[in-house]
XYZ file of C-alpha atoms in Angstrom:
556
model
C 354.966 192.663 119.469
C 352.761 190.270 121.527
C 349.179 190.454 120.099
C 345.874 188.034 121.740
C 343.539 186.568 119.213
C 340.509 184.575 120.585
C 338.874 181.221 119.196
C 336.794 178.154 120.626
C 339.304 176.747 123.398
C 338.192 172.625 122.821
C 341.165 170.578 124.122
C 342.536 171.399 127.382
C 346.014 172.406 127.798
C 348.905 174.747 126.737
C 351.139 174.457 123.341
C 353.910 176.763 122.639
C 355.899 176.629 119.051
C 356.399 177.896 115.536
C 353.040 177.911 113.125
C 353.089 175.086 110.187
C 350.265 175.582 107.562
C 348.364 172.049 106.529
C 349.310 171.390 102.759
C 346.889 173.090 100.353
C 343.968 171.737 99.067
C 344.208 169.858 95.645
C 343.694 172.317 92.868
C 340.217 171.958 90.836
C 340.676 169.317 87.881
C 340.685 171.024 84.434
C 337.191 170.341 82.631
C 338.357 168.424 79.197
C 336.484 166.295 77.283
C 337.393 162.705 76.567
C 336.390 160.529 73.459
C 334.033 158.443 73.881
C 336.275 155.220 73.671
C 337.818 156.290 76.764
C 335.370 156.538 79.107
C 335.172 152.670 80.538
C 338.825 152.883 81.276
C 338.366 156.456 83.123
C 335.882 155.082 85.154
C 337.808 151.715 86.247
C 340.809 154.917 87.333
C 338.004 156.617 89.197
C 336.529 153.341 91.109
C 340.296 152.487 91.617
C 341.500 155.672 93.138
C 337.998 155.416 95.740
C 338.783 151.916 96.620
C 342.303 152.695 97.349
C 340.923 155.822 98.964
C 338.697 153.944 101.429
C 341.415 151.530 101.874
C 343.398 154.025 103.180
C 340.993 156.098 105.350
C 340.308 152.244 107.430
C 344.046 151.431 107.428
C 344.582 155.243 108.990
C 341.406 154.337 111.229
C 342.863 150.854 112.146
C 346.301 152.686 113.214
C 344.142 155.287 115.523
C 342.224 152.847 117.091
C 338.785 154.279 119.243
C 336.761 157.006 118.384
C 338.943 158.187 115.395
C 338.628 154.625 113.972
C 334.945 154.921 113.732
C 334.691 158.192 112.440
C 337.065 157.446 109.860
C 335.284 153.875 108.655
C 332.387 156.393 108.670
C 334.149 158.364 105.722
C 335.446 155.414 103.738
C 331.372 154.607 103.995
C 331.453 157.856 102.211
C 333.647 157.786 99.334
C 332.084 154.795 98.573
C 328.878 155.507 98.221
C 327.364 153.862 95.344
C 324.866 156.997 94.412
C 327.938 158.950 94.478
C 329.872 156.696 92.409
C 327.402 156.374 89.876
C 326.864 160.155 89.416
C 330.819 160.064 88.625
C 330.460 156.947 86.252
C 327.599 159.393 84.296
C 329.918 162.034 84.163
C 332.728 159.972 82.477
C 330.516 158.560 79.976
C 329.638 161.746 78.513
C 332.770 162.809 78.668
C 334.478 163.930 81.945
C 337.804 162.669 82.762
C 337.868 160.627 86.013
C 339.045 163.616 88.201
C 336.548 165.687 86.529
C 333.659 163.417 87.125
C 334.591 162.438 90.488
C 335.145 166.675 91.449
C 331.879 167.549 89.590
C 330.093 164.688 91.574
C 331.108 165.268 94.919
C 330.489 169.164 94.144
C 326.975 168.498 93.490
C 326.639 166.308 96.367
C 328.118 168.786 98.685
C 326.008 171.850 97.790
C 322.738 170.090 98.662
C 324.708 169.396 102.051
C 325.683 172.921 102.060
C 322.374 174.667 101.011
C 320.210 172.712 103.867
C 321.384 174.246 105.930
C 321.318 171.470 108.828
C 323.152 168.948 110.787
C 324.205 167.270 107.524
C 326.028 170.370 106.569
C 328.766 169.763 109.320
C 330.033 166.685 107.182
C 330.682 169.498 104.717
C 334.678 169.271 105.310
C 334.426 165.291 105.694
C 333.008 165.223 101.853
C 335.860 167.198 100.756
C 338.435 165.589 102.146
C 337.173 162.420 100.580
C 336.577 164.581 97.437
C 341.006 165.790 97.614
C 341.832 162.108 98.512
C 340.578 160.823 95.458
C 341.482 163.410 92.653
C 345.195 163.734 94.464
C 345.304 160.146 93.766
C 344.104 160.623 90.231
C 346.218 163.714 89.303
C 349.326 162.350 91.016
C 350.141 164.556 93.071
C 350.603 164.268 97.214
C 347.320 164.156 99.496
C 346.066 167.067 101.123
C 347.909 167.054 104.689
C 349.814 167.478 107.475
C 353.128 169.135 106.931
C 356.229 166.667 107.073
C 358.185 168.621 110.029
C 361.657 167.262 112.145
C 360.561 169.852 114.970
C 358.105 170.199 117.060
C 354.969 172.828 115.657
C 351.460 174.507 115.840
C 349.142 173.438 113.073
C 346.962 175.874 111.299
C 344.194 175.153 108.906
C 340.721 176.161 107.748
C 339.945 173.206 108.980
C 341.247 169.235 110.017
C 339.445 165.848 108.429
C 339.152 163.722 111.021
C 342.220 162.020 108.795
C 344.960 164.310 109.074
C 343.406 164.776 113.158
C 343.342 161.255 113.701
C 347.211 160.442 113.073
C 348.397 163.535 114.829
C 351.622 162.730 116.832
C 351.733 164.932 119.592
C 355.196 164.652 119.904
C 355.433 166.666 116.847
C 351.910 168.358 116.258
C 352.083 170.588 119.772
C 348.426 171.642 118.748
C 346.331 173.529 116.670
C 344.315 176.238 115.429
C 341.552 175.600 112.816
C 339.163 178.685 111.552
C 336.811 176.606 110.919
C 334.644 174.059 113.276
C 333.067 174.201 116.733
C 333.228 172.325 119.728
C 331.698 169.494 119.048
C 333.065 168.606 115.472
C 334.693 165.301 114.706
C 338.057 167.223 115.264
C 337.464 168.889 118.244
C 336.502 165.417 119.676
C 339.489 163.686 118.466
C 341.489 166.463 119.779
C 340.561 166.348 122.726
C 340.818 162.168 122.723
C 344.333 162.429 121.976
C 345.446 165.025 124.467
C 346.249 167.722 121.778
C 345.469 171.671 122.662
C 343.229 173.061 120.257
C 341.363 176.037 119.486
C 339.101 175.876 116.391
C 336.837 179.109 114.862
C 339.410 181.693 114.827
C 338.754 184.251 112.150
C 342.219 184.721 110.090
C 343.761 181.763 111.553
C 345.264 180.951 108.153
C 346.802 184.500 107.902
C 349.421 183.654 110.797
C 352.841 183.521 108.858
C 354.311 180.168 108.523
C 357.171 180.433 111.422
C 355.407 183.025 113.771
C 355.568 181.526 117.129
C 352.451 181.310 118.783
C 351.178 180.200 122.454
C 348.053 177.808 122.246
C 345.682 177.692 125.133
C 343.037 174.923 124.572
C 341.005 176.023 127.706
C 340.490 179.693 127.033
C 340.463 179.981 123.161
C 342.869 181.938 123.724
C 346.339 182.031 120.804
C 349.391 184.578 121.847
C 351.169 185.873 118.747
C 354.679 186.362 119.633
C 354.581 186.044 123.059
C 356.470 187.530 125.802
C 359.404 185.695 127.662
C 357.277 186.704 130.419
C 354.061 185.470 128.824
C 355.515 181.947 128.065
C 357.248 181.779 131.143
C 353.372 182.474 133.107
C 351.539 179.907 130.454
C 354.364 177.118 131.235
C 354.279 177.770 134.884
C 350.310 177.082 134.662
C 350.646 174.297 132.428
C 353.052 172.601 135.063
C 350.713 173.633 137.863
C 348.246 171.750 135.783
C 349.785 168.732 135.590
C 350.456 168.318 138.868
C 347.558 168.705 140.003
C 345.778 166.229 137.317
C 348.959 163.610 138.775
C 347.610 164.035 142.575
C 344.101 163.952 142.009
C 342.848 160.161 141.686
C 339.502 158.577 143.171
C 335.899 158.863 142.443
C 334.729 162.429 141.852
C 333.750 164.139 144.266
C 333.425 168.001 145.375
C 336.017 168.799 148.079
C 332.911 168.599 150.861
C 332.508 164.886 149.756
C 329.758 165.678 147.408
C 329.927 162.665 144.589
C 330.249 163.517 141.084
C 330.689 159.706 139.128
C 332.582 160.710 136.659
C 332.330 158.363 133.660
C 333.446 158.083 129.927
C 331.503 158.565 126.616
C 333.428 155.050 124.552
C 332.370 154.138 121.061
C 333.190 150.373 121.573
C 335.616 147.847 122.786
C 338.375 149.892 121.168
C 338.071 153.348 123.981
C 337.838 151.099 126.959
C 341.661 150.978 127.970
C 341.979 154.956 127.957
C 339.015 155.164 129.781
C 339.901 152.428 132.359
C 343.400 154.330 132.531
C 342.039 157.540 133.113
C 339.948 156.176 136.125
C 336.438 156.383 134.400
C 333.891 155.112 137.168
C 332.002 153.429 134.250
C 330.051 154.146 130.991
C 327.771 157.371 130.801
C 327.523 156.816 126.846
C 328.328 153.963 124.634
C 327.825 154.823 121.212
C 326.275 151.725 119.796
C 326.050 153.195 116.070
C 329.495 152.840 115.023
C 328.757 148.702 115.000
C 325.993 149.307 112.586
C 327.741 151.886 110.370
C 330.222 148.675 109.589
C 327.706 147.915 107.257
C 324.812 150.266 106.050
C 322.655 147.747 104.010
C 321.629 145.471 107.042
C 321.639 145.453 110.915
C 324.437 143.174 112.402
C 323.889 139.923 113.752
C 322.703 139.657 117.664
C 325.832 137.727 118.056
C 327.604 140.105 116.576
C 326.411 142.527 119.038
C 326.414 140.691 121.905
C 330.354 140.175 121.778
C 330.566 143.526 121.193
C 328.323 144.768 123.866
C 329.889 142.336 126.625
C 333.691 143.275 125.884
C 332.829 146.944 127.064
C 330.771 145.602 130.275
C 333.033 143.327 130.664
C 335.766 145.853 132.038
C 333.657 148.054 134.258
C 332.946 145.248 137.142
C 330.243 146.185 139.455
C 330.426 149.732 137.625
C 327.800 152.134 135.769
C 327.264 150.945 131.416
C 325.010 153.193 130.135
C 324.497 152.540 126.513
C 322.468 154.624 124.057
C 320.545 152.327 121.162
C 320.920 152.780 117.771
C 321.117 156.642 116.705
C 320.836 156.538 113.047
C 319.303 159.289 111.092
C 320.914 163.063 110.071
C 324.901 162.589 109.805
C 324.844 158.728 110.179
C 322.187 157.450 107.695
C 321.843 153.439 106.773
C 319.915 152.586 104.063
C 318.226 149.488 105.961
C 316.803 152.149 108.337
C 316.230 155.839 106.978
C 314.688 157.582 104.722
C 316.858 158.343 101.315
C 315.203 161.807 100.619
C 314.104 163.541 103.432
C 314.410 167.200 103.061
C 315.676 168.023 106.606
C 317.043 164.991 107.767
C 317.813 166.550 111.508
C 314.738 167.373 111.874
C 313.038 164.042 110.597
C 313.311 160.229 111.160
C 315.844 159.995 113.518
C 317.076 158.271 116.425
C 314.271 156.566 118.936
C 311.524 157.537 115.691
C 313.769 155.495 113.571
C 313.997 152.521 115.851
C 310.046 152.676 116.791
C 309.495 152.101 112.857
C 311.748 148.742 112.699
C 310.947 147.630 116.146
C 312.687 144.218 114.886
C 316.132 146.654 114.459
C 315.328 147.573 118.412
C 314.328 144.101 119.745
C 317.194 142.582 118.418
C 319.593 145.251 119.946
C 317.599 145.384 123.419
C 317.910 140.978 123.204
C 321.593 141.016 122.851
C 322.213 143.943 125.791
C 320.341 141.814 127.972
C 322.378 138.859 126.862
C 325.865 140.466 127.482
C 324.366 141.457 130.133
C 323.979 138.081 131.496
C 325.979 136.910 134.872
C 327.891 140.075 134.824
C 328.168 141.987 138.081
C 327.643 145.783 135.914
C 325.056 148.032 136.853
C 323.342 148.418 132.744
C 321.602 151.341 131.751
C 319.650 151.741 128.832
C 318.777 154.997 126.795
C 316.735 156.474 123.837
C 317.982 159.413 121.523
C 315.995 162.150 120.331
C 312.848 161.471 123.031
C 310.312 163.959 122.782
C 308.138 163.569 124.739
C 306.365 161.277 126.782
C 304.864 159.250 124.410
C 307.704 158.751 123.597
C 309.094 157.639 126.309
C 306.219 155.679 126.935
C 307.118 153.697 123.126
C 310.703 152.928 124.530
C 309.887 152.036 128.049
C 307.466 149.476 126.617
C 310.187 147.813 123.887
C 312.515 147.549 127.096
C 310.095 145.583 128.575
C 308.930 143.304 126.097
C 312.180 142.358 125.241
C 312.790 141.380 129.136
C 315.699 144.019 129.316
C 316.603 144.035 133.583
C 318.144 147.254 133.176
C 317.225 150.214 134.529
C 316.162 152.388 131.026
C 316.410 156.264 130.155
C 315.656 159.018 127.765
C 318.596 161.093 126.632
C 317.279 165.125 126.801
C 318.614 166.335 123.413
C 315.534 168.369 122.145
C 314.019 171.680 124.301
C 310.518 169.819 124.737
C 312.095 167.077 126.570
C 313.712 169.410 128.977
C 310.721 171.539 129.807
C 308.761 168.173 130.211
C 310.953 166.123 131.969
C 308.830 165.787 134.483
C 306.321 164.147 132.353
C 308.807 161.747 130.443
C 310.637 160.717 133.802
C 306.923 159.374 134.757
C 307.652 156.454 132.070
C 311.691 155.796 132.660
C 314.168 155.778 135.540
C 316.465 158.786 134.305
C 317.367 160.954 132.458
C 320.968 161.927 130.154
C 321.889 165.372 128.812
C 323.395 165.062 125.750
C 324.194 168.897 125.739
C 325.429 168.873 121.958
C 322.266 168.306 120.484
C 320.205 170.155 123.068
C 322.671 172.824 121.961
C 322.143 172.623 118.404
C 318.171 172.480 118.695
C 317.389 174.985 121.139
C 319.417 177.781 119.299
C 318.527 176.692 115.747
C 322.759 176.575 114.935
C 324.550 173.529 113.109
C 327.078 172.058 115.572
C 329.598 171.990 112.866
C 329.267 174.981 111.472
C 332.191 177.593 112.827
C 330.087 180.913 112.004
C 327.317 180.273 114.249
C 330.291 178.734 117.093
C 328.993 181.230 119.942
C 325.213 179.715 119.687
C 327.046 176.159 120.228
C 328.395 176.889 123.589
C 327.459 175.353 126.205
C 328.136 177.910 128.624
C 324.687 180.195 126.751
C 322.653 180.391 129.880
C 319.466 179.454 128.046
C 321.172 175.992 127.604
C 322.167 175.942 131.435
C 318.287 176.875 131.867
C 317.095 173.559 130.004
C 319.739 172.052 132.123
C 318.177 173.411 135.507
C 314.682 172.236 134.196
C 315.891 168.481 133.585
C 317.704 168.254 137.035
C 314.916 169.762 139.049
C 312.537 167.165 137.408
C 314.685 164.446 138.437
C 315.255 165.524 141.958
C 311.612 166.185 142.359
C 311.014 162.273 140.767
C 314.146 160.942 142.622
C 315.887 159.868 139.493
C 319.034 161.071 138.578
C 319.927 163.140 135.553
C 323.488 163.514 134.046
C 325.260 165.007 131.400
C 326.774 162.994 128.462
C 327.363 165.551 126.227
C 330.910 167.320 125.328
C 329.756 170.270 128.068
C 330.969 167.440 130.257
C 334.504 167.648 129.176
C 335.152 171.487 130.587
C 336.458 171.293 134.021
C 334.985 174.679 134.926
C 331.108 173.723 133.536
C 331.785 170.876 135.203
C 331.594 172.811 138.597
C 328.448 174.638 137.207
C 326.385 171.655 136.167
C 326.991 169.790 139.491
C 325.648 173.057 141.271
C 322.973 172.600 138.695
C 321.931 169.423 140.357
C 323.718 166.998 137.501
C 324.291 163.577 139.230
C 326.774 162.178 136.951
C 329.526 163.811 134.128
C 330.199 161.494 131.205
C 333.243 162.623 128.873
C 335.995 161.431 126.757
C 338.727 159.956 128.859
C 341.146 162.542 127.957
C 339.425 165.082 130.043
C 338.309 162.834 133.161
C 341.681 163.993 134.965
C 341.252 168.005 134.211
C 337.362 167.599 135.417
C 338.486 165.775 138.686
C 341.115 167.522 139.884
C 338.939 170.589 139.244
C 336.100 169.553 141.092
C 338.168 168.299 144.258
C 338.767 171.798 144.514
C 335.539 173.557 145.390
C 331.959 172.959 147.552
C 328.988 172.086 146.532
C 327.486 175.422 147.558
C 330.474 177.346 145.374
C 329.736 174.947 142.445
C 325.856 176.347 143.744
C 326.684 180.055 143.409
C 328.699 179.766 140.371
C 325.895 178.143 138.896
C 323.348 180.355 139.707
C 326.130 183.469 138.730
C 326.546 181.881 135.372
C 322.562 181.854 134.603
C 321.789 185.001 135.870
C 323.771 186.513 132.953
C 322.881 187.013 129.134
C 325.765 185.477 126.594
C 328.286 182.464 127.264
C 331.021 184.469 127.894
C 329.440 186.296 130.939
C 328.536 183.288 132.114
C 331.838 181.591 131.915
C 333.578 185.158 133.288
C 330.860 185.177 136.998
C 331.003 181.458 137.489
C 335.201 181.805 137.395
C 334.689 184.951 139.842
C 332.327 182.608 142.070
C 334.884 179.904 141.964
C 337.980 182.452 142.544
C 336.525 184.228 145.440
C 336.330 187.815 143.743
């Protein structure tokens, strides 16, 4: 009988097929004690098994290519941390066996993650992936993973490393269903950069019998349990309907009245630019310069370094929009060159633009090389500060541009409440503004981004976030700047409607979604994108929202 169960829809797109469970987690070691003679050879297994490990995680990342490769070179970073690795090498020599030190260790580890409570806690499931890769390796027995499967099938899991979501092949993986996450986790992002339905923080996901056939929809959050020929037959039409549409709709965005939209792509270096070009990305509305620095966490890279790096990604956008956000380090992307080692709340500390501002040689350097990529290139560069404040702020960063003889126009991205009900203020010091509606999420309701159980508070559609949105626009159009959105919110077609009646000048995504958002806008005013905007605020919880700004745009 054909049941409905509802999730976090966070990959566009309808998949159809029999459930497959990911392989269970390794079991915990057995805690045995070893003589004492031992230990030095248990803990050349245990620094074997993490090197191998990391090896692994960057040959995985080197198949994937783009975003998944940087994320996953971020967790090899991981399991070989040195603090971590000597906590396990203390554990062996009083007498832990190599899987038991290296468990013990990354337990300990992983409850001060846990316990804090903050943006740190959404690496949570990266830490024990890491933690299964290595004592599989140890004990022998097969990694943690995706099922091995000659059909076609829906994945189910607590939740997917960005790993085992990296190396999906959609010809086989249809999608998946995670209970875990929210829509902005690595996964969800990876998902939705390979083109894979997903719906993630379904309560009981994992109690769907291996074989049950079950129909995915990535948009709604919605999963069918045994649907109905009928049921599959109206999903399928829709999907088809779908894709049509996505193959006639090319061009710049616009709203069908002519109203532009540039629709650009978030990129994370040289690696995302073809999808992006191929999906018709107008430019850059976020280039993630981080993932160049995470290469190696003891020192800055080299301006020349950078520069190549910088100029391969302006390089393909002729006489388009770059905008590129400086160094974000801090919270889930620490380096030991730049931040603190024991802040208690690292979200809520030295991070981002406050990082930068105390090594202003780490931001000169990376403001000299932009501006030397930059050099006898046609593109139209933007630069832009995380985690601004306030105007002072602003003020600090506006200044470094400067001094550093930057041309480019520079920014502040709005990712903290006060920055949105100032805007005003802080556009008074730069020349626009950038939404990036993940953070601004995660701040102004006080709820982990990563963390599944507080999944309804990281919506974008809660109409306290689309108020902090309306503030930011209005500021702009009252300064004659522009102010876009670079955050995941981005990425929903429908939203996308509602921020453009919002005022948002510009809709920066991965490239995956550029087609859905275009061919939806194409479809509707600017006044209806108006209406549903003002529907969707004048409501109380996301779902309300998202239910009168689809009654706007339907004509009920």
């Amino acid at each position: 009988m054909e049941t409905t169960l509802r999730g976090v829809g966070v990959s566009h797109g309808v998949a159809i097929g029999e459930v497959r469970h990911m392989g269970t987690a390794v079991l915990e070691p057995p805690a045995k004690q070893i003589p004492a003679e031992d230990a030095e050879r248990e803990q050349g297994r245990a620094r074997q098994a993490v090197e191998a490990v990391a090896a692994d995680l960057i040959a995985r990342g080197n198949l994937a290519g783009g975003e998944a490769q940087h994320v996953l070179e971020a967790q090899a970073m991981m399991a070989q941390d040195p603090e971590l690795m000597a906590d396990v090498e203390r554990r062996i020599a009083v007498g832990s066996t190599a899987e038991r030190g290296v468990y013990d260790a990354f337990a300990s580890y992983r409850a001060l993650l846990a316990n804090a409570g903050e943006y740190l806690a959404g690496r949570v499931a990266d830490l024990d992936d890491v933690r299964n890769r290595i004592v599989a390796r140890l004990l022998g027995v097969p990694m943690p993973g995706v099922p091995d499967s000659d059909e076609p099938y829906v994945l189910i899991a607590r939740d997917l490393a960005p790993a085992d979501t990296a190396l999906l092949d959609p010809a086989l993986v249809l999608g998946f269903v995670t209970e875990e996450g929210g829509p902005t986790s690595h996964s969800a992002i990876l998902a939705r950069a390979l083109g894979v339905p997903a719906v993630v923080a379904l309560p009981g996901a994992g109690e769907l019998a291996e074989g049950t056939v079950i129909a995915v929809d990535g948009s709604t959050g919605e999963i069918f349990v045994e649907p109905s020929a009928e049921k599959r037959a109206e999903m399928e039409s829709a999907a088809a309907a779908r894709k049509a549409a996505l193959s006639a709709s090319t061009g710049p965005g616009a709203t069908s009245d002519g109203h532009k939209v540039p629709l650009l792509a978030n990129v994370g270096g040289p690696g995302d630019v073809p999808a992006a070009v191929a999906a018709g990305a107008e430019g850059v509305g976020l280039f993630r310069t981080e993932f160049l620095f995470l290469d190696d966490s003891t020192q800055a890279p080299s301006e020349e370094t950078q520069v190549a790096a910088y100029r391969a990604v302006l390089e393909a956008f002729p006489e388009g929009r770059v905008v590129v956000r400086v160094l974000d380090a801090g919270a889930d992307k620490p380096l030991d060159f730049l931040t603190p080692a024991d802040e208690p709340n690292p979200a809520l500390g030295v991070r981002g633009l406050r990082s930068l501002l105390d090594h202003p040689d780490v931001l000169r350097t990376q403001l000299t090389a932009l501006a030397k990529a930059a050099e006898g290139l046609p593109v139209h560069l933007e630069v832009m500060a995380p985690m601004v404040a306030d105007r002072t702020d602003a003020k600090a960063f506006a200044d470094a541009c400067r001094e550093a003889g930057l041309g480019a126009k520079f920014g502040a991205m709005v990712e903290i409440p006060s920055a949105a009900l100032r805007a005003r203020s802080i556009l008074r010091e730069v020349e626009f503004l950038s939404l990036g509606t993940n953070d601004l999420a995660q701040y102004t309701f006080a709820a982990d981004r990563q963390v599944g159980a507080v999944s309804r508070l990281q919506d974008p559609w809660q109409p306290a976030l689309l108020d902090l949105v309306a503030l930011s626009t209005q500021a702009a159009g009252a300064e004659g700047k522009s102010c876009g959105v670079c955050g995941e919110a981005a990425s929903d077609p429908l939203l996308a409607c509602v921020l453009t009646g919002l005022g948002v000048t510009s809709l920066s995504m991965g490239a995956a979604s550029i087609p859905y958002v275009r061919a939806t806008l194409a479809k509707y005013t600017l006044a209806q994108c108006e209406r549903a905007a003002s529907a969707a605020r004048a409501t109380d919880s996301a779902e309300e929202a998202r239910m009168a700004a689809q009654a706007v745009l339907s004509g009920e």
